[in-house]
Amino acid sequence: MIIESGEFGRIEVTDIPLPEGIDSDVNGTYTFSGRVLVAVRKPDKDKDWYRAYTMEDDGTKACELFDGIIPQKKGANGIRWMCYTDNKRILLGDYVLECTPDLDHCVSAELVDVVLPEEITAIPGLFMRWSEPIIAPDNEHICFSTLTGTGAYNFLGRLVRRENAYVVEDACMISTADDLTFCSGLSGSGYGT
């Protein structure tokens, strides 16, 4: 399909052919190597069952990354598919999916927990521990919002790989529902360090 836009010019929109059997509940984005990441929910197997692939944008050279359960944790805002610039990892929200050797040629994958600072669970009126996480191009810094019944608290931190988990370290509250506080840190906001 061709769309003519006075603002953007001529835009061509095409469908990506997917592997056989993938036809619904599909999520997609581009990886940093230019391939397409396709994630498919398989609720017929389990409400938390996903299959994830990378492929060329013409649907060829599909490489399966993951086929299994990604348990949605209480207080999570779903599963996100945020590719790291190193083309080896995907931030999912409560997990990082690590692929060896990379997202284009994956032969093994590991789902690793993400641990947020405990102080976040003490925020009054909390109903989503995180929403809209973003991993920075440096493959380390993370931003996310924490949602409450009256607004949101926004955090910046470093997502550091430890032996059994990725841990958000040096968390810093950068805004609140009540006022705007730049990098006062959790201790400056009354939530400890």
GROMACS .gro file of N, CA and C in nm, residues 4-107:
model
  312
    4GLU      N    1   0.029   0.868   0.050
    4GLU     CA    2   0.086   0.998   0.017
    4GLU      C    3   0.060   1.093   0.133
    5SER      N    4   0.166   1.152   0.187
    5SER     CA    5   0.155   1.242   0.301
    5SER      C    6   0.217   1.376   0.264
    6GLY      N    7   0.142   1.483   0.288
    6GLY     CA    8   0.196   1.616   0.264
    6GLY      C    9   0.314   1.646   0.355
    7GLU      N   10   0.316   1.584   0.473
    7GLU     CA   11   0.422   1.609   0.570
    7GLU      C   12   0.544   1.518   0.547
    8PHE      N   13   0.520   1.388   0.513
    8PHE     CA   14   0.629   1.292   0.505
    8PHE      C   15   0.659   1.244   0.364
    9GLY      N   16   0.575   1.279   0.267
    9GLY     CA   17   0.598   1.234   0.130
    9GLY      C   18   0.532   1.099   0.104
   10ARG      N   19   0.592   1.022   0.016
   10ARG     CA   20   0.537   0.892  -0.023
   10ARG      C   21   0.586   0.785   0.074
   11ILE      N   22   0.491   0.710   0.132
   11ILE     CA   23   0.523   0.607   0.231
   11ILE      C   24   0.470   0.474   0.178
   12GLU      N   25   0.556   0.374   0.174
   12GLU     CA   26   0.514   0.240   0.132
   12GLU      C   27   0.498   0.154   0.257
   13VAL      N   28   0.380   0.093   0.271
   13VAL     CA   29   0.350   0.006   0.384
   13VAL      C   30   0.332  -0.136   0.331
   14THR      N   31   0.408  -0.230   0.389
   14THR     CA   32   0.397  -0.370   0.347
   14THR      C   33   0.381  -0.460   0.469
   15ASP      N   34   0.324  -0.577   0.446
   15ASP     CA   35   0.313  -0.678   0.551
   15ASP      C   36   0.441  -0.761   0.552
   16ILE      N   37   0.472  -0.816   0.669
   16ILE     CA   38   0.586  -0.908   0.681
   16ILE      C   39   0.530  -1.049   0.684
   17PRO      N   40   0.571  -1.134   0.589
   17PRO     CA   41   0.524  -1.273   0.595
   17PRO      C   42   0.582  -1.342   0.719
   18LEU      N   43   0.495  -1.408   0.795
   18LEU     CA   44   0.538  -1.476   0.917
   18LEU      C   45   0.545  -1.626   0.894
   19PRO      N   46   0.627  -1.694   0.976
   19PRO     CA   47   0.633  -1.841   0.965
   19PRO      C   48   0.494  -1.903   0.981
   20GLU      N   49   0.476  -2.018   0.923
   20GLU     CA   50   0.347  -2.087   0.927
   20GLU      C   51   0.301  -2.109   1.070
   21GLY      N   52   0.172  -2.086   1.093
   21GLY     CA   53   0.115  -2.106   1.226
   21GLY      C   54   0.117  -1.982   1.313
   22ILE      N   55   0.181  -1.875   1.268
   22ILE     CA   56   0.184  -1.751   1.344
   22ILE      C   57   0.087  -1.655   1.276
   23ASP      N   58  -0.028  -1.635   1.339
   23ASP     CA   59  -0.128  -1.553   1.273
   23ASP      C   60  -0.205  -1.460   1.366
   24SER      N   61  -0.181  -1.468   1.496
   24SER     CA   62  -0.254  -1.379   1.585
   24SER      C   63  -0.171  -1.347   1.708
   25ASP      N   64  -0.211  -1.239   1.777
   25ASP     CA   65  -0.146  -1.192   1.899
   25ASP      C   66   0.005  -1.176   1.878
   26VAL      N   67   0.041  -1.103   1.773
   26VAL     CA   68   0.180  -1.084   1.733
   26VAL      C   69   0.227  -0.945   1.773
   27ASN      N   70   0.349  -0.937   1.825
   27ASN     CA   71   0.413  -0.812   1.862
   27ASN      C   72   0.544  -0.805   1.784
   28GLY      N   73   0.578  -0.692   1.727
   28GLY     CA   74   0.701  -0.685   1.649
   28GLY      C   75   0.775  -0.553   1.665
   29THR      N   76   0.905  -0.558   1.646
   29THR     CA   77   0.990  -0.439   1.647
   29THR      C   78   1.118  -0.474   1.572
   30TYR      N   79   1.195  -0.373   1.538
   30TYR     CA   80   1.325  -0.398   1.474
   30TYR      C   81   1.433  -0.416   1.579
   31THR      N   82   1.529  -0.502   1.549
   31THR     CA   83   1.649  -0.517   1.632
   31THR      C   84   1.753  -0.417   1.583
   32PHE      N   85   1.862  -0.405   1.656
   32PHE     CA   86   1.966  -0.310   1.618
   32PHE      C   87   2.050  -0.358   1.501
   33SER      N   88   2.037  -0.484   1.461
   33SER     CA   89   2.107  -0.531   1.342
   33SER      C   90   2.020  -0.514   1.217
   34GLY      N   91   1.895  -0.468   1.234
   34GLY     CA   92   1.807  -0.443   1.122
   34GLY      C   93   1.711  -0.557   1.091
   35ARG      N   94   1.714  -0.662   1.173
   35ARG     CA   95   1.617  -0.770   1.156
   35ARG      C   96   1.490  -0.738   1.235
   36VAL      N   97   1.388  -0.816   1.213
   36VAL     CA   98   1.261  -0.796   1.283
   36VAL      C   99   1.250  -0.896   1.397
   37LEU      N  100   1.218  -0.848   1.515
   37LEU     CA  101   1.187  -0.933   1.629
   37LEU      C  102   1.036  -0.953   1.630
   38VAL      N  103   0.993  -1.077   1.630
   38VAL     CA  104   0.850  -1.110   1.633
   38VAL      C  105   0.825  -1.193   1.758
   39ALA      N  106   0.733  -1.146   1.842
   39ALA     CA  107   0.694  -1.220   1.963
   39ALA      C  108   0.547  -1.256   1.951
   40VAL      N  109   0.515  -1.381   1.980
   40VAL     CA  110   0.380  -1.432   1.963
   40VAL      C  111   0.335  -1.496   2.093
   41ARG      N  112   0.218  -1.456   2.142
   41ARG     CA  113   0.160  -1.523   2.260
   41ARG      C  114   0.092  -1.650   2.214
   42LYS      N  115   0.104  -1.754   2.294
   42LYS     CA  116   0.042  -1.883   2.266
   42LYS      C  117  -0.049  -1.921   2.382
   43PRO      N  118  -0.163  -1.848   2.398
   43PRO     CA  119  -0.250  -1.875   2.513
   43PRO      C  120  -0.312  -2.014   2.512
   44ASP      N  121  -0.312  -2.081   2.395
   44ASP     CA  122  -0.364  -2.217   2.392
   44ASP      C  123  -0.275  -2.312   2.472
   45LYS      N  124  -0.146  -2.278   2.486
   45LYS     CA  125  -0.055  -2.359   2.567
   45LYS      C  126  -0.057  -2.316   2.713
   46ASP      N  127  -0.053  -2.182   2.736
   46ASP     CA  128  -0.054  -2.124   2.870
   46ASP      C  129  -0.075  -1.974   2.853
   47LYS      N  130  -0.138  -1.909   2.949
   47LYS     CA  131  -0.162  -1.765   2.936
   47LYS      C  132  -0.032  -1.685   2.928
   48ASP      N  133   0.078  -1.742   2.977
   48ASP     CA  134   0.208  -1.672   2.975
   48ASP      C  135   0.308  -1.735   2.877
   49TRP      N  136   0.259  -1.810   2.779
   49TRP     CA  137   0.347  -1.877   2.683
   49TRP      C  138   0.376  -1.785   2.565
   50TYR      N  139   0.506  -1.774   2.531
   50TYR     CA  140   0.548  -1.689   2.419
   50TYR      C  141   0.645  -1.766   2.330
   51ARG      N  142   0.644  -1.730   2.203
   51ARG     CA  143   0.749  -1.770   2.108
   51ARG      C  144   0.806  -1.641   2.052
   52ALA      N  145   0.936  -1.635   2.039
   52ALA     CA  146   1.001  -1.516   1.986
   52ALA      C  147   1.100  -1.556   1.878
   53TYR      N  148   1.102  -1.480   1.770
   53TYR     CA  149   1.188  -1.504   1.654
   53TYR      C  150   1.254  -1.373   1.613
   54THR      N  151   1.363  -1.384   1.539
   54THR     CA  152   1.408  -1.274   1.455
   54THR      C  153   1.404  -1.324   1.312
   55MET      N  154   1.388  -1.231   1.219
   55MET     CA  155   1.384  -1.267   1.076
   55MET      C  156   1.413  -1.143   0.993
   56GLU      N  157   1.441  -1.166   0.868
   56GLU     CA  158   1.455  -1.054   0.775
   56GLU      C  159   1.317  -0.993   0.754
   57ASP      N  160   1.311  -0.868   0.711
   57ASP     CA  161   1.179  -0.807   0.698
   57ASP      C  162   1.101  -0.854   0.576
   58ASP      N  163   1.159  -0.947   0.500
   58ASP     CA  164   1.081  -1.013   0.394
   58ASP      C  165   1.031  -1.150   0.442
   59GLY      N  166   1.050  -1.180   0.572
   59GLY     CA  167   1.000  -1.304   0.631
   59GLY      C  168   1.096  -1.422   0.621
   60THR      N  169   1.214  -1.403   0.563
   60THR     CA  170   1.309  -1.513   0.546
   60THR      C  171   1.406  -1.520   0.663
   61LYS      N  172   1.480  -1.630   0.668
   61LYS     CA  173   1.587  -1.652   0.766
   61LYS      C  174   1.539  -1.638   0.911
   62ALA      N  175   1.426  -1.701   0.942
   62ALA     CA  176   1.374  -1.696   1.078
   62ALA      C  177   1.466  -1.772   1.174
   63CYS      N  178   1.489  -1.712   1.289
   63CYS     CA  179   1.571  -1.773   1.394
   63CYS      C  180   1.491  -1.768   1.523
   64GLU      N  181   1.454  -1.884   1.576
   64GLU     CA  182   1.378  -1.887   1.700
   64GLU      C  183   1.468  -1.855   1.818
   65LEU      N  184   1.423  -1.761   1.903
   65LEU     CA  185   1.498  -1.721   2.022
   65LEU      C  186   1.446  -1.792   2.147
   66PHE      N  187   1.314  -1.805   2.155
   66PHE     CA  188   1.253  -1.851   2.280
   66PHE      C  189   1.119  -1.913   2.250
   67ASP      N  190   1.086  -2.019   2.324
   67ASP     CA  191   0.955  -2.084   2.315
   67ASP      C  192   0.925  -2.139   2.454
   68GLY      N  193   0.845  -2.065   2.530
   68GLY     CA  194   0.817  -2.110   2.665
   68GLY      C  195   0.739  -2.007   2.745
   69ILE      N  196   0.733  -2.031   2.874
   69ILE     CA  197   0.656  -1.947   2.964
   69ILE      C  198   0.741  -1.830   3.014
   70ILE      N  199   0.683  -1.710   3.005
   70ILE     CA  200   0.740  -1.590   3.065
   70ILE      C  201   0.636  -1.544   3.167
   71PRO      N  202   0.652  -1.585   3.293
   71PRO     CA  203   0.548  -1.555   3.393
   71PRO      C  204   0.535  -1.406   3.418
   72GLN      N  205   0.414  -1.354   3.402
   72GLN     CA  206   0.391  -1.214   3.435
   72GLN      C  207   0.380  -1.201   3.585
   73LYS      N  208   0.465  -1.119   3.643
   73LYS     CA  209   0.467  -1.102   3.788
   73LYS      C  210   0.363  -1.000   3.832
   74LYS      N  211   0.316  -1.015   3.956
   74LYS     CA  212   0.218  -0.922   4.012
   74LYS      C  213   0.277  -0.781   4.011
   75GLY      N  214   0.197  -0.685   3.968
   75GLY     CA  215   0.242  -0.546   3.965
   75GLY      C  216   0.321  -0.510   3.841
   76ALA      N  217   0.329  -0.602   3.744
   76ALA     CA  218   0.399  -0.574   3.618
   76ALA      C  219   0.298  -0.523   3.517
   77ASN      N  220   0.343  -0.440   3.427
   77ASN     CA  221   0.256  -0.385   3.323
   77ASN      C  222   0.277  -0.463   3.193
   78GLY      N  223   0.263  -0.596   3.200
   78GLY     CA  224   0.274  -0.680   3.082
   78GLY      C  225   0.416  -0.725   3.054
   79ILE      N  226   0.439  -0.762   2.929
   79ILE     CA  227   0.571  -0.802   2.880
   79ILE      C  228   0.607  -0.703   2.769
   80ARG      N  229   0.724  -0.645   2.774
   80ARG     CA  230   0.772  -0.553   2.671
   80ARG      C  231   0.884  -0.620   2.593
   81TRP      N  232   0.913  -0.572   2.476
   81TRP     CA  233   1.017  -0.630   2.389
   81TRP      C  234   1.109  -0.517   2.346
   82MET      N  235   1.204  -0.481   2.434
   82MET     CA  236   1.296  -0.368   2.411
   82MET      C  237   1.436  -0.423   2.386
   83CYS      N  238   1.478  -0.417   2.260
   83CYS     CA  239   1.609  -0.473   2.222
   83CYS      C  240   1.724  -0.384   2.269
   84TYR      N  241   1.826  -0.448   2.321
   84TYR     CA  242   1.952  -0.380   2.354
   84TYR      C  243   2.028  -0.351   2.225
   85THR      N  244   2.112  -0.247   2.229
   85THR     CA  245   2.194  -0.216   2.112
   85THR      C  246   2.303  -0.319   2.088
   86ASP      N  247   2.336  -0.403   2.189
   86ASP     CA  248   2.439  -0.506   2.169
   86ASP      C  249   2.388  -0.623   2.085
   87ASN      N  250   2.256  -0.623   2.055
   87ASN     CA  251   2.195  -0.726   1.970
   87ASN      C  252   2.204  -0.866   2.031
   88LYS      N  253   2.217  -0.872   2.165
   88LYS     CA  254   2.225  -1.000   2.234
   88LYS      C  255   2.116  -1.016   2.339
   89ARG      N  256   2.052  -0.905   2.377
   89ARG     CA  257   1.958  -0.908   2.489
   89ARG      C  258   1.830  -0.830   2.455
   90ILE      N  259   1.723  -0.869   2.526
   90ILE     CA  260   1.595  -0.800   2.513
   90ILE      C  261   1.541  -0.775   2.654
   91LEU      N  262   1.511  -0.650   2.685
   91LEU     CA  263   1.447  -0.615   2.812
   91LEU      C  264   1.298  -0.642   2.797
   92LEU      N  265   1.243  -0.726   2.887
   92LEU     CA  266   1.102  -0.763   2.882
   92LEU      C  267   1.020  -0.696   2.992
   93GLY      N  268   1.084  -0.623   3.080
   93GLY     CA  269   1.017  -0.562   3.195
   93GLY      C  270   1.070  -0.625   3.322
   94ASP      N  271   1.014  -0.741   3.359
   94ASP     CA  272   1.061  -0.813   3.478
   94ASP      C  273   1.174  -0.910   3.447
   95TYR      N  274   1.214  -0.917   3.322
   95TYR     CA  275   1.318  -1.011   3.279
   95TYR      C  276   1.404  -0.948   3.171
   96VAL      N  277   1.523  -1.006   3.154
   96VAL     CA  278   1.605  -0.982   3.035
   96VAL      C  279   1.622  -1.117   2.969
   97LEU      N  280   1.595  -1.124   2.839
   97LEU     CA  281   1.619  -1.245   2.761
   97LEU      C  282   1.757  -1.232   2.699
   98GLU      N  283   1.850  -1.317   2.741
   98GLU     CA  284   1.987  -1.317   2.688
   98GLU      C  285   1.999  -1.426   2.582
   99CYS      N  286   2.049  -1.390   2.465
   99CYS     CA  287   2.062  -1.485   2.354
   99CYS      C  288   2.208  -1.505   2.318
  100THR      N  289   2.248  -1.630   2.297
  100THR     CA  290   2.385  -1.664   2.262
  100THR      C  291   2.386  -1.728   2.124
  101PRO      N  292   2.471  -1.684   2.031
  101PRO     CA  293   2.565  -1.573   2.044
  101PRO      C  294   2.501  -1.435   2.029
  102ASP      N  295   2.387  -1.426   1.957
  102ASP     CA  296   2.319  -1.298   1.940
  102ASP      C  297   2.177  -1.323   1.891
  103LEU      N  298   2.101  -1.215   1.870
  103LEU     CA  299   1.961  -1.227   1.829
  103LEU      C  300   1.945  -1.279   1.686
  104ASP      N  301   2.049  -1.269   1.605
  104ASP     CA  302   2.041  -1.313   1.465
  104ASP      C  303   2.071  -1.461   1.448
  105HIS      N  304   2.148  -1.519   1.541
  105HIS     CA  305   2.195  -1.657   1.527
  105HIS      C  306   2.178  -1.735   1.657
  106CYS      N  307   2.074  -1.709   1.731
  106CYS     CA  308   2.056  -1.763   1.866
  106CYS      C  309   2.052  -1.916   1.866
  107VAL      N  310   2.136  -1.975   1.949
  107VAL     CA  311   2.133  -2.121   1.969
  107VAL      C  312   2.090  -2.156   2.112
   0.00000   0.00000   0.00000
